[in-house]
Coordinates of C-alpha atoms in Angstrom, one line a residue:
M155 CA -0.4 -0.4 -0.1
A156 CA 1.5 3.2 -0.9
S157 CA -0.7 5.1 1.4
S158 CA 1.7 3.2 4.5
V159 CA 4.8 4.9 3.0
L160 CA 3.1 8.6 3.2
R161 CA 1.3 7.3 6.5
P162 CA 2.4 4.6 8.7
D163 CA -0.4 5.4 11.7
L164 CA -2.9 4.1 9.1
I165 CA -1.8 1.0 8.2
I166 CA -4.3 -1.2 10.6
R167 CA -7.6 1.6 9.5
N168 CA -5.9 0.7 5.6
L169 CA -6.8 -3.5 6.0
M170 CA -10.8 -2.9 6.0
P171 CA -10.9 -3.4 2.4
P172 CA -9.3 -6.6 2.0
I173 CA -10.4 -7.8 4.9
L174 CA -14.3 -7.3 3.8
A175 CA -13.4 -8.7 0.4
G176 CA -12.3 -11.9 2.1
I177 CA -15.4 -12.2 4.1
L178 CA -17.1 -12.3 0.6
S179 CA -15.7 -15.7 -0.1
I180 CA -16.9 -17.2 3.1
Y181 CA -20.4 -16.7 1.7
G182 CA -19.8 -18.6 -1.1
L183 CA -18.9 -21.3 0.9
V184 CA -21.8 -21.2 3.3
V185 CA -23.9 -21.7 0.2
S186 CA -22.0 -24.5 -1.0
V187 CA -22.0 -26.4 2.4
L188 CA -25.9 -25.9 2.4
I189 CA -26.5 -27.3 -1.0
S190 CA -23.9 -30.3 -0.7
G191 CA -25.6 -31.2 2.5
D192 CA -29.2 -31.6 0.4
L193 CA -27.2 -33.7 -2.3
R194 CA -29.0 -37.0 -3.6
E195 CA -27.9 -39.2 -6.1
V196 CA -31.5 -39.2 -7.8
M197 CA -33.3 -35.8 -7.3
P198 CA -35.8 -34.1 -9.5
I199 CA -34.1 -31.5 -12.2
Y200 CA -36.2 -28.7 -10.7
T201 CA -34.3 -28.9 -7.7
A202 CA -31.2 -29.2 -9.2
F203 CA -31.5 -26.2 -11.2
L204 CA -32.7 -24.5 -8.1
Q205 CA -29.5 -25.1 -6.4
M206 CA -27.3 -24.3 -9.7
G207 CA -29.1 -21.0 -9.4
A208 CA -28.4 -20.4 -5.9
G209 CA -24.8 -21.1 -6.8
I210 CA -24.5 -19.0 -9.7
S211 CA -26.1 -16.3 -8.3
V212 CA -24.1 -16.0 -5.0
G213 CA -20.8 -16.4 -7.2
L214 CA -21.7 -13.5 -9.2
S215 CA -23.1 -11.2 -6.7
G216 CA -20.0 -11.7 -4.9
L217 CA -17.8 -10.8 -7.9
A218 CA -20.1 -7.6 -8.5
A219 CA -19.4 -6.9 -4.8
G220 CA -16.0 -7.6 -4.9
F221 CA -15.3 -5.0 -7.9
A222 CA -17.1 -2.7 -5.9
I223 CA -14.9 -3.4 -2.4
G224 CA -11.9 -3.1 -4.7
I225 CA -12.7 0.0 -6.5
I226 CA -14.2 2.2 -3.0
G227 CA -11.0 0.7 -1.5
D228 CA -8.5 1.9 -3.8
S229 CA -10.0 5.5 -3.5
G230 CA -10.6 5.1 -0.2
V231 CA -7.4 4.1 0.9
R232 CA -5.8 7.2 -1.0
G233 CA -8.3 9.8 0.3
V234 CA -7.5 8.4 4.1
A235 CA -4.0 8.8 3.5
Q236 CA -4.8 12.8 2.4
Q237 CA -7.7 13.2 5.2
P238 CA -8.1 10.9 7.7
R239 CA -11.4 12.3 8.4
L240 CA -12.5 10.4 5.1
F241 CA -12.4 6.9 6.9
V242 CA -15.8 7.0 8.3
G243 CA -17.5 7.9 4.9
M244 CA -15.3 4.8 3.6
I245 CA -16.4 2.4 5.8
L246 CA -20.0 3.4 5.2
I247 CA -20.0 2.9 1.9
L248 CA -17.8 -0.2 2.3
I249 CA -20.5 -1.9 4.0
F250 CA -22.9 -0.8 1.8
A251 CA -20.9 -2.7 -1.0
E252 CA -20.9 -6.1 1.5
V253 CA -24.5 -5.9 1.5
L254 CA -24.8 -7.0 -2.1
G255 CA -23.0 -10.3 -1.4
E256 CA -24.7 -10.8 1.7
T257 CA -28.7 -10.1 0.7
S258 CA -27.4 -12.9 -2.1
L259 CA -26.5 -15.5 0.6
S260 CA -29.9 -15.0 2.7
F261 CA -32.1 -15.2 -0.4
N262 CA -29.9 -18.3 -1.9
A263 CA -29.5 -20.1 1.2
A264 CA -33.4 -20.3 2.1
S265 CA -33.8 -20.9 -2.0
G266 CA -31.1 -23.5 -2.0
R267 CA -32.7 -25.4 0.5
G268 CA -36.0 -25.7 -1.1
L269 CA -37.7 -22.8 1.7
C270 CA -38.3 -20.4 -1.1
V271 CA -40.7 -21.9 -4.2

């Protein structure tokens, strides 16, 4: 991080975007565990497509949230290095980007288990 050269006191604050991006991968892992727990050798085609759709939508929403966190994190870390008061705004915007993946997890975890029809 170039900002840690300019402001070594902000190193821990600047680790928030990578931490939030790492949490997105856990959402995909949770959905895959939920889906794999419901797999059978013979199942209706409807259930198989429902589980495939749940996995694809969690993956694509995680990809979109990851792009958003990356762009916000890059700009936010550079901005915080120049003006430390921008940290709270950066965190709020990062949380809104994280919600993209989180809502997909909650909706698809229910549909992957057959709870939403």
